[in-house]
Amino acid sequence: MCGYLRGIFSFVGIEGQQQRVSKAGLRGPQLHQSKRMAHFCGDDHAMLQAMLRQLFQSVKEKITGAPSLECAEEILLHLEETDENFHNYEFVKYLRQHICNTLGSMIEEEMEKWTSDQNQGEESGYDTVVQHVTKRTQESKEYKEMMHSLKNVMMVVVESMINKFEEDEIRSQERQKKIQKEKNNSYCTDNCSDSDSSFNQSYKFCQGKLQLILDQLDPGQPKEVRYEALQTLCSAPPSDVLNCENWTTLCEKLTVSLSDPDPVFSDRILKFYAQTFTLSPLHMTKEIYTSLAKYLELYFVSRENHIPTVSTGIDITNPNVTRLLKKIRLLNEYQKEAPSFWIRHSEKYMEEIVESTLSLLSVRHDQSHLVSQKILDPVYFLALVDTKAVWFKKWMHAYYSRTVVLRLLEKKYKSLVTTAVQQCVQYFELCETMKADEIWGHSKHFGNKQKTFYYSGQELQYISFIHSLCLLGRLLIYTHGRKLFPIKLKNRKDSVSLTDLLVLFTQLIYYAPSCPKMTSAPRLENYAPASMVTEVLRILCDHKECAIECLYNNTVVEALLQPMHNLMKGAKSASNCSETALIHIADILARIASIEEGLTLLLYGENMNSSEEKCSTGAHVIAQFSKKLLDEDISIFSGSEMLPLVKGAFISACRQIYGTCEGLQVLIPYSLHESIAKAWKKTSLLSERIPTPVEGLDSVSSVSQESQNIMAWEENLLDDLLNFAATPKGLLLLQRTGAINECVTFMFNRYTKKLQISRHKKFGYGVLVTQVASTAAGAIALQSSGFINALITELWANLECGRDDVRVTHPRSTPVDPIDRSCQKSFLALVNLLSYPAVYELVGNQDLPNKTEYSLREVPMAVINIIDRLIILNSEAKIHSLFNYEQSHIFGLRLLSVICCDLDTLLLLEAQYQVSEILLNAQEENIIETSENHRNFIIDGLSVERNHVLVRMNLIGGPVERILPPRILEKGDDPYPWPMFSSYPLPNCYLLEVPRNADLKQDDDLENLLLHFKMSDKQTEWIQNCRRQFCKMMKAKPDTISGGATDANVKNENLSSVQQLGIKMTVRYGKFLNLLKDGAENDLTWVLKHCERFLKQQQAPIESPLLCLQGNYPGHDWFVSSLFMIMLGNKEKTFRFLQQFSRLLTSAFLWLPRLHISRYLPIDTLESGIHPIYFCSTHYIEMLLKTEVPLVFSAFHMSGFAPSQICLQWITQCFWNYLDWLEICHYIATCIFLGADYQVYICIAIFKHLQQDILQHTQTQDLQVFLKEEALHGFRVSDYFEYMEILEQSYRPVLMRDMRNIRVQST
């Protein structure tokens, strides 16, 4: 017994390790390095002994069941393949780590060297690399030293364990002698001998014995002899059997014996096969598998075997059928397991397994043209045991095996694909010719709880169809799989192309039966044909390249839309399409619409320039059908319990379309927002009428279920409405429905529950919140829903409180960044939220709390509280109320810096709270007096931040017109060379010198431009002449164009404090540019008062809870201020121009106060408080951005920020602080001369110019801050003129049509 133990130990310690070195070594470098096993000591020996004991305790049953020492060695040698816990054993981990530490770096170097050498030539396979690196490793000095060291250590450990074993054995024998002296002779006296004992000799398997077994297995031998021979064979080590010279003969004998009519004998052979699959390595199991596959192939080819036909069906109680199914089941089990380990072995083994399988499945019987008389092929039996072709799915999963499968299918076994297509075609033809209830019999077996032992021909056809469908679905995912098409079928003139097959699948959804409506068996639906086809199409949709090639064409889409055409026309065939089928179709359409290429196909068809009727494209059909469903105009579904599900599915498809700018443009005529809002209001009333369930009554469960269904439908409709807010124009439509408050509340509830925004949306709520916050009504809805409160509470928790459970055990580290990473998300959310429309509604006309005392537990609840507690810290009480004063105040100053980049927000905060004065006072308090006449500012994080904010707030100018001090300190003796100040004016170092135009001579091109104003009486020709001359001059000499009535009684006109501060800011900027002189402030005041009086004549009285609609335009008139500077401060000239300019369409998009509560706008647009700049200009900016600069568009979505918000800010303030004065003049002149649509093109050109910066700041997660704070460095309008002319040619008709229609904007 001790020799037995020593043999096993020595094998594990030395020989086994040699066979595993290549595998462990190649995996080794991926493991964590450890220095624990670098040297061996006494503790290591004890540890190794413990590890070995654990190993042998775990495999005790396998070893003790081994008939011989050689068999036990064989079991241990292949333990990795047979024991799923192999890699969890401590001894295995120990060996692997030791190999990793010793050989890891060398193996990595060899692999890198091999890879670099192979880059010049043909690519080598995985096996080649493994063989090369393994060979070099085993030949290395390090390997030999490791094996020598490992051998010495293991010898010591094994000898120690054997000695202990001997001592334990002696003590055990002594105890046994005392108890049973009569049994002393039954024990072996030489327990430590390694010589052959009778124990070993009885299990020694030699060539002669194998030959004897071969003779005994002969069919002519008696049954008992054959049984005994087979029993001996099953008990022998598989390696001994397969390595014998007579293995080939034995394999033939076993193959013949598989057909033995004796079920016991046949089962024992299958047991031998199963045992070999379990215990043997791949090169041995491969032999068994291929022999079994070859036997089955011969079995089906032979005419002597009575194989059932389709008409007779299959009775699985038939002994012959039972034995056949057992063999195929065993084959299939190995098929599903093989992919998990065949990558570890040579490719040829895997290729033999694949080829033997495909060869078996390609067997065909062609003796009859009638399907009913057809003899069942192997595929039918395989489909019975693996209906969904799981084996093929696993084989196609890895590139390693997929390449071989596809190559063999293409070269030798394409008939297998042909048969699969044929099965699908036959099933579809069956569906067309038979009634649904008859076809349903095909799949009823799967849901029948009562056991069925007979499969009819129809059921077999259906099972084979499911198997073929799953196989083809998996094949189509891959490029080389699609290259197998087109397929030529018998009895069919034309070949079946990819498109034909996809159309066939699509038609199966609504031709093939679904589950009965009342069925409740979940397993039943899994095998319903419509569900199976839909699942395949879903998988294809999820693989973009595959979907583009297979699904995105007019033919397939038209097949999907066919049931909708039939239902809307009331055709007779419409009754064959069930609600379940429509839900499946809607799901596929939604998935198609969620991908850009699929959406384009639905919107415009394959030929976007085609003159065909646009209303026939997929998007129009889906919208028409959805509207009819919502309005309940389709009588066939009236009263159906599944109607809400059908409606929800199709609205979900529409949502993928109208959630994009281009999609919304197509669907606007259908007024889906109105239909959805109407359905929501109706459902909302129903939910209020549901009676409260009374406990104890039978109706409780039914009422409860009804209420749940109604509430789910109501939430679904709110979600559909909410998705209109994804685009600027969609948000206008949403506000017109009057449901924006409920939608935002619904969004907030989902947000708090951490629920996904939508099934097909790739990013979260950021863009929706940004769009909603860009409007006044949206900001109010966010506040009333509790969203802003929750956002501020979360911010305060991160900024001031921290988590209570962390604070005690893990003290909070001092933040390194000005805004700690824990607060970054909240900071960006506030930046997204605080657009000027939102700021004006949330803090307009509100005083700061300015309490005398603040509780430490008092948490801010609104934006005004954030300003009070973090930005305007003008009292000791506020400072003392903060736990982290410096960090919190810097957060507030950073927030102030970003939101004040919107000049209207800056003027509002300055007018209401005198922010500059408070910051200057704080700087004054930060001064220390070093002598009587010399004072120094204390340079710290707060003073540096305040200095930056003060310069930003007081100084107006583009990228080369002003200098903003940095927020970081420099290295050296003077860390902050920028002068600080505690009173205005600013130090001169922040002002850049503006070059004066010394040459006042008028340019010839400019003179020609002015002459064209008088040249022609024909208006069209005059305009074209002006446009051509302006474009010529902008391209050649852009620097030439730059800014160089009856007096009504306006004494009673009062300008707002925001306007007054804006006037001072304008004059300051104009004087800096040498454009304005003393007295300009009064002149600009005069112009603004006249403009307000002039515009009031065109304003409509309106009652609204929105603050922005209560009175005059809430911001400063930056366009008039810009024009005043262009006119060099001439007030009469400025006002006369504005009177004439107000008649042009361009005035609506350049001069924002022009359409403030204007009677020229529809009443519902007025009540929304949304300016046409937002729902028209920025809407098209987003639409063109997605097409022209798609990377930038994606970057915005990934950042949770909307392009519309920053563009609205740029346009509102005429690019002040973003462009230099010359470029501002070019922007205004371009829009006036060339049209309002150039406002859109200029913004697209800016994004194109900023593309690299935008992508970079998307990665650093501060895109919003970058776009709001940074000027547009290096951008010149003239540089992008040719690009904008190209945009004009493509988009002008659509843009100008929509801009002209703002007066009667379609609802």
Coordinates of N, CA, C and O in Angstrom, one line a residue, residues 1065-1169:
M1065 N -22.2 97.8 -19.0 CA -21.2 96.8 -19.5 C -20.9 97.1 -21.0 O -19.8 97.0 -21.5
T1066 N -22.0 97.4 -21.8 CA -21.8 97.7 -23.2 C -20.9 98.9 -23.5 O -20.0 98.8 -24.3
V1067 N -21.2 99.9 -22.8 CA -20.4 101.1 -22.9 C -18.9 100.9 -22.5 O -18.0 101.4 -23.2
R1068 N -18.7 100.2 -21.5 CA -17.4 99.8 -21.0 C -16.6 99.1 -22.1 O -15.5 99.3 -22.4
Y1069 N -17.3 98.1 -22.7 CA -16.7 97.3 -23.8 C -16.5 98.2 -25.0 O -15.5 98.1 -25.7
G1070 N -17.5 99.0 -25.4 CA -17.4 99.9 -26.5 C -16.2 100.9 -26.4 O -15.5 101.1 -27.4
K1071 N -16.0 101.4 -25.2 CA -14.9 102.3 -25.0 C -13.6 101.6 -25.1 O -12.6 102.1 -25.6
F1072 N -13.5 100.4 -24.6 CA -12.3 99.6 -24.7 C -12.0 99.3 -26.1 O -10.8 99.3 -26.5
L1073 N -13.0 99.1 -27.0 CA -12.7 98.9 -28.4 C -12.6 100.2 -29.2 O -12.5 100.2 -30.5
N1074 N -12.7 101.4 -28.5 CA -12.6 102.7 -29.2 C -13.7 102.9 -30.2 O -13.5 103.5 -31.2
L1075 N -14.9 102.3 -29.9 CA -16.0 102.5 -30.7 C -17.0 103.5 -30.1 O -17.8 104.1 -30.9
L1076 N -17.0 103.7 -28.8 CA -18.0 104.6 -28.2 C -17.2 105.7 -27.5 O -16.1 105.5 -27.0
K1077 N -17.9 106.8 -27.3 CA -17.4 108.0 -26.6 C -18.2 108.3 -25.4 O -19.2 107.7 -25.1
D1078 N -17.8 109.4 -24.7 CA -18.6 109.8 -23.6 C -20.0 110.2 -24.0 O -20.2 110.8 -25.1
G1079 N -21.0 109.9 -23.2 CA -22.4 110.2 -23.5 C -23.0 109.0 -24.2 O -24.2 109.0 -24.4
A1080 N -22.3 107.9 -24.5 CA -22.9 106.8 -25.2 C -23.9 106.1 -24.3 O -24.8 105.5 -24.7
E1081 N -23.7 106.2 -22.9 CA -24.6 105.5 -22.0 C -26.0 106.0 -22.2 O -27.0 105.3 -22.2
N1082 N -26.1 107.4 -22.3 CA -27.5 108.0 -22.4 C -28.1 107.6 -23.8 O -29.3 107.4 -23.9
D1083 N -27.2 107.6 -24.8 CA -27.7 107.3 -26.1 C -28.2 105.9 -26.2 O -29.3 105.6 -26.8
L1084 N -27.5 104.9 -25.6 CA -27.9 103.5 -25.7 C -29.2 103.4 -24.8 O -30.1 102.6 -25.2
T1085 N -29.3 104.1 -23.7 CA -30.6 104.1 -22.9 C -31.7 104.5 -23.8 O -32.8 103.9 -23.8
W1086 N -31.5 105.6 -24.6 CA -32.5 106.2 -25.4 C -33.0 105.1 -26.5 O -34.2 104.9 -26.7
V1087 N -32.0 104.4 -27.1 CA -32.3 103.4 -28.1 C -33.1 102.3 -27.5 O -34.1 101.8 -28.0
L1088 N -32.7 101.8 -26.3 CA -33.4 100.7 -25.7 C -34.8 101.0 -25.3 O -35.7 100.2 -25.4
K1089 N -35.0 102.3 -24.8 CA -36.4 102.7 -24.4 C -37.3 102.8 -25.6 O -38.4 102.3 -25.6
H1090 N -36.7 103.3 -26.7 CA -37.5 103.3 -28.0 C -37.8 101.9 -28.5 O -38.9 101.7 -29.0
C1091 N -36.9 101.1 -28.3 CA -37.1 99.7 -28.8 C -38.2 99.0 -27.9 O -39.1 98.3 -28.5
E1092 N -38.2 99.2 -26.6 CA -39.2 98.6 -25.8 C -40.6 99.2 -26.1 O -41.6 98.4 -26.2
R1093 N -40.6 100.5 -26.4 CA -41.9 101.1 -26.7 C -42.4 100.5 -28.1 O -43.6 100.2 -28.3
F1094 N -41.5 100.4 -29.0 CA -41.8 99.9 -30.3 C -42.3 98.5 -30.3 O -43.3 98.1 -30.9
L1095 N -41.6 97.6 -29.5 CA -42.0 96.2 -29.4 C -43.3 96.0 -28.7 O -44.0 95.0 -28.9
K1096 N -43.6 96.9 -27.7 CA -44.8 96.7 -26.9 C -46.0 96.8 -27.8 O -47.1 96.1 -27.5
Q1097 N -45.9 97.5 -28.9 CA -47.1 97.6 -29.8 C -47.4 96.3 -30.5 O -48.5 96.1 -31.0
Q1098 N -46.4 95.3 -30.5 CA -46.6 94.1 -31.1 C -46.8 92.9 -30.1 O -46.9 91.8 -30.6
Q1099 N -46.9 93.3 -28.9 CA -47.0 92.2 -27.8 C -48.4 91.9 -27.5 O -49.3 92.8 -27.5
A1100 N -48.7 90.7 -27.2 CA -50.0 90.2 -26.8 C -50.2 90.1 -25.3 O -49.2 89.5 -24.7
P1101 N -51.2 90.6 -24.7 CA -51.4 90.4 -23.3 C -51.6 88.9 -23.0 O -52.3 88.2 -23.7
I1102 N -50.9 88.4 -21.9 CA -51.0 87.0 -21.6 C -50.9 86.8 -20.1 O -50.1 87.6 -19.4
E1103 N -51.6 85.9 -19.6 CA -51.6 85.6 -18.1 C -50.9 84.3 -18.0 O -51.3 83.3 -18.5
S1104 N -49.8 84.3 -17.2 CA -49.0 83.1 -17.1 C -48.3 83.1 -15.7 O -47.9 84.1 -15.2
P1105 N -48.2 81.9 -15.1 CA -47.4 81.8 -13.9 C -45.9 81.9 -14.1 O -45.2 82.1 -13.1
L1106 N -45.5 81.9 -15.3 CA -44.1 82.0 -15.6 C -43.6 83.4 -15.4 O -44.2 84.4 -15.9
L1107 N -42.5 83.6 -14.7 CA -42.0 84.9 -14.4 C -41.5 85.6 -15.6 O -41.7 86.8 -15.8
C1108 N -41.0 84.9 -16.6 CA -40.4 85.5 -17.8 C -41.5 86.1 -18.7 O -41.1 86.9 -19.6
L1109 N -42.7 85.7 -18.5 CA -43.8 86.2 -19.4 C -44.6 87.4 -18.7 O -45.5 87.9 -19.3
Q1110 N -44.1 87.8 -17.5 CA -44.8 88.8 -16.8 C -44.0 90.1 -17.0 O -43.2 90.6 -16.1
G1111 N -44.3 90.8 -18.1 CA -43.6 92.1 -18.4 C -42.7 92.0 -19.6 O -42.9 91.2 -20.5
N1112 N -41.7 92.9 -19.6 CA -40.8 93.0 -20.7 C -39.9 91.8 -20.7 O -39.8 91.0 -19.8
Y1113 N -39.1 91.8 -21.8 CA -38.1 90.8 -22.0 C -37.2 90.7 -20.8 O -36.6 91.8 -20.3
P1114 N -37.0 89.6 -20.2 CA -36.3 89.5 -18.9 C -34.8 89.7 -18.9 O -34.2 90.0 -17.8
G1115 N -34.2 89.6 -20.0 CA -32.7 89.8 -20.1 C -32.3 91.1 -20.7 O -33.2 92.0 -21.0
H1116 N -31.0 91.2 -21.0 CA -30.5 92.4 -21.7 C -30.6 92.2 -23.2 O -30.5 91.1 -23.7
D1117 N -30.8 93.3 -23.9 CA -30.9 93.2 -25.4 C -29.5 93.3 -26.0 O -29.0 94.4 -26.3
W1118 N -28.8 92.2 -26.1 CA -27.5 92.1 -26.6 C -27.3 92.4 -28.1 O -26.3 93.0 -28.5
F1119 N -28.4 92.1 -28.8 CA -28.3 92.5 -30.3 C -28.3 94.0 -30.5 O -27.6 94.5 -31.3
V1120 N -29.2 94.7 -29.8 CA -29.3 96.1 -29.9 C -28.0 96.7 -29.5 O -27.5 97.7 -30.1
S1121 N -27.4 96.2 -28.4 CA -26.2 96.7 -27.9 C -25.1 96.5 -28.9 O -24.2 97.4 -29.2
S1122 N -25.0 95.4 -29.6 CA -24.0 95.1 -30.6 C -24.2 96.0 -31.8 O -23.3 96.6 -32.3
L1123 N -25.5 96.2 -32.2 CA -25.8 97.1 -33.3 C -25.4 98.5 -33.0 O -24.9 99.3 -33.9
F1124 N -25.7 99.0 -31.8 CA -25.3 100.3 -31.4 C -23.8 100.5 -31.5 O -23.3 101.6 -31.9
M1125 N -23.0 99.5 -31.1 CA -21.6 99.6 -31.3 C -21.1 99.6 -32.8 O -20.2 100.3 -33.2
I1126 N -21.8 98.8 -33.6 CA -21.5 98.8 -35.0 C -21.8 100.2 -35.6 O -21.0 100.6 -36.5
M1127 N -22.8 100.8 -35.2 CA -23.2 102.1 -35.6 C -22.4 103.2 -35.0 O -22.7 104.4 -35.1
L1128 N -21.3 102.9 -34.2 CA -20.4 103.8 -33.5 C -21.2 104.7 -32.6 O -20.8 105.9 -32.4
G1129 N -22.3 104.2 -32.0 CA -23.0 105.0 -31.0 C -24.0 106.0 -31.5 O -24.5 106.8 -30.8
N1130 N -24.3 105.9 -32.8 CA -25.3 106.8 -33.4 C -26.7 106.3 -33.1 O -27.1 105.3 -33.7
K1131 N -27.4 106.9 -32.2 CA -28.7 106.4 -31.7 C -29.8 106.4 -32.8 O -30.5 105.5 -32.9
E1132 N -29.9 107.5 -33.6 CA -30.9 107.6 -34.6 C -30.7 106.6 -35.7 O -31.6 105.9 -36.1
K1133 N -29.5 106.4 -36.1 CA -29.2 105.5 -37.2 C -29.5 104.0 -36.7 O -30.0 103.2 -37.4
T1134 N -29.1 103.8 -35.4 CA -29.4 102.5 -34.9 C -30.9 102.2 -34.8 O -31.3 101.1 -35.2
F1135 N -31.6 103.1 -34.3 CA -33.1 102.9 -34.2 C -33.8 102.8 -35.6 O -34.7 101.9 -35.7
R1136 N -33.4 103.6 -36.5 CA -33.9 103.5 -37.9 C -33.7 102.1 -38.5 O -34.5 101.5 -39.1
F1137 N -32.5 101.7 -38.3 CA -32.1 100.3 -38.8 C -33.0 99.3 -38.2 O -33.5 98.4 -38.8
L1138 N -33.2 99.3 -36.9 CA -34.0 98.3 -36.2 C -35.4 98.3 -36.6 O -36.1 97.3 -36.7
Q1139 N -36.0 99.5 -36.9 CA -37.4 99.6 -37.4 C -37.5 98.9 -38.7 O -38.5 98.2 -39.0
Q1140 N -36.5 99.1 -39.6 CA -36.6 98.4 -40.9 C -36.2 96.9 -40.8 O -36.9 96.1 -41.4
F1141 N -35.3 96.6 -39.9 CA -34.8 95.3 -39.8 C -35.9 94.4 -39.2 O -36.0 93.2 -39.5
S1142 N -36.8 95.0 -38.4 CA -37.8 94.2 -37.7 C -38.8 93.5 -38.7 O -39.5 92.6 -38.3
R1143 N -38.8 94.0 -39.9 CA -39.7 93.5 -40.9 C -39.1 92.2 -41.5 O -39.9 91.5 -42.2
L1144 N -37.9 91.9 -41.3 CA -37.2 90.8 -41.9 C -37.3 89.5 -41.0 O -37.4 89.7 -39.8
L1145 N -37.4 88.4 -41.7 CA -37.4 87.1 -40.9 C -36.2 87.0 -40.0 O -36.3 86.5 -38.9
T1146 N -35.1 87.5 -40.5 CA -33.8 87.3 -39.7 C -33.9 88.0 -38.3 O -33.3 87.5 -37.3
S1147 N -34.7 89.0 -38.2 CA -34.9 89.7 -36.9 C -35.4 88.8 -35.8 O -35.1 88.9 -34.7
A1148 N -36.2 87.8 -36.2 CA -36.8 86.9 -35.2 C -35.7 86.0 -34.6 O -35.9 85.6 -33.5
F1149 N -34.6 85.8 -35.3 CA -33.6 84.9 -34.8 C -32.3 85.6 -34.3 O -31.5 85.0 -33.6
L1150 N -32.1 86.9 -34.7 CA -31.0 87.6 -34.2 C -31.4 88.5 -33.0 O -30.6 88.7 -32.0
W1151 N -32.6 89.1 -33.1 CA -33.0 90.1 -32.1 C -34.1 89.4 -31.2 O -35.3 89.3 -31.5
L1152 N -33.6 88.8 -30.1 CA -34.5 88.0 -29.3 C -35.7 88.7 -28.7 O -36.8 88.1 -28.7
P1153 N -35.6 89.9 -28.2 CA -36.8 90.6 -27.7 C -37.8 90.9 -28.7 O -39.0 91.2 -28.4
R1154 N -37.5 90.7 -30.0 CA -38.4 91.0 -31.1 C -39.6 90.2 -31.0 O -40.7 90.6 -31.3
L1155 N -39.5 88.9 -30.6 CA -40.7 88.0 -30.5 C -41.1 87.7 -29.1 O -41.8 86.7 -28.8
H1156 N -40.6 88.5 -28.1 CA -41.1 88.3 -26.7 C -42.5 88.5 -26.6 O -43.0 89.6 -26.9
I1157 N -43.3 87.5 -26.2 CA -44.8 87.5 -26.1 C -45.4 88.3 -27.3 O -46.3 89.1 -27.2
S1158 N -44.9 88.0 -28.5 CA -45.3 88.7 -29.7 C -46.6 88.1 -30.2 O -46.8 86.9 -30.2
R1159 N -47.5 88.9 -30.7 CA -48.8 88.5 -31.2 C -48.7 87.7 -32.5 O -49.6 87.1 -33.0
Y1160 N -47.5 87.8 -33.1 CA -47.2 87.0 -34.3 C -47.0 85.5 -34.1 O -46.9 84.8 -35.1
L1161 N -46.9 85.1 -32.8 CA -46.7 83.7 -32.5 C -48.0 83.1 -32.1 O -48.8 83.8 -31.5
P1162 N -48.2 81.8 -32.3 CA -49.4 81.1 -31.8 C -49.5 81.2 -30.3 O -48.5 81.3 -29.6
I1163 N -50.7 81.2 -29.8 CA -50.9 81.4 -28.4 C -50.3 80.3 -27.5 O -49.7 80.6 -26.5
D1164 N -50.3 79.1 -28.0 CA -49.7 78.0 -27.2 C -48.2 78.1 -27.2 O -47.6 77.7 -26.3
T1165 N -47.6 78.7 -28.3 CA -46.2 78.9 -28.2 C -45.9 80.0 -27.3 O -44.9 80.0 -26.5
L1166 N -46.7 81.1 -27.2 CA -46.5 82.2 -26.3 C -46.5 81.6 -24.8 O -45.7 82.0 -24.0
E1167 N -47.5 80.8 -24.5 CA -47.7 80.3 -23.2 C -46.6 79.4 -22.7 O -46.4 79.3 -21.5
S1168 N -45.9 78.8 -23.7 CA -44.8 77.9 -23.3 C -43.6 78.7 -22.8 O -42.8 78.1 -22.1
G1169 N -43.5 79.9 -23.3 CA -42.3 80.7 -22.9 C -41.0 80.3 -23.6 O -40.0 80.7 -23.2

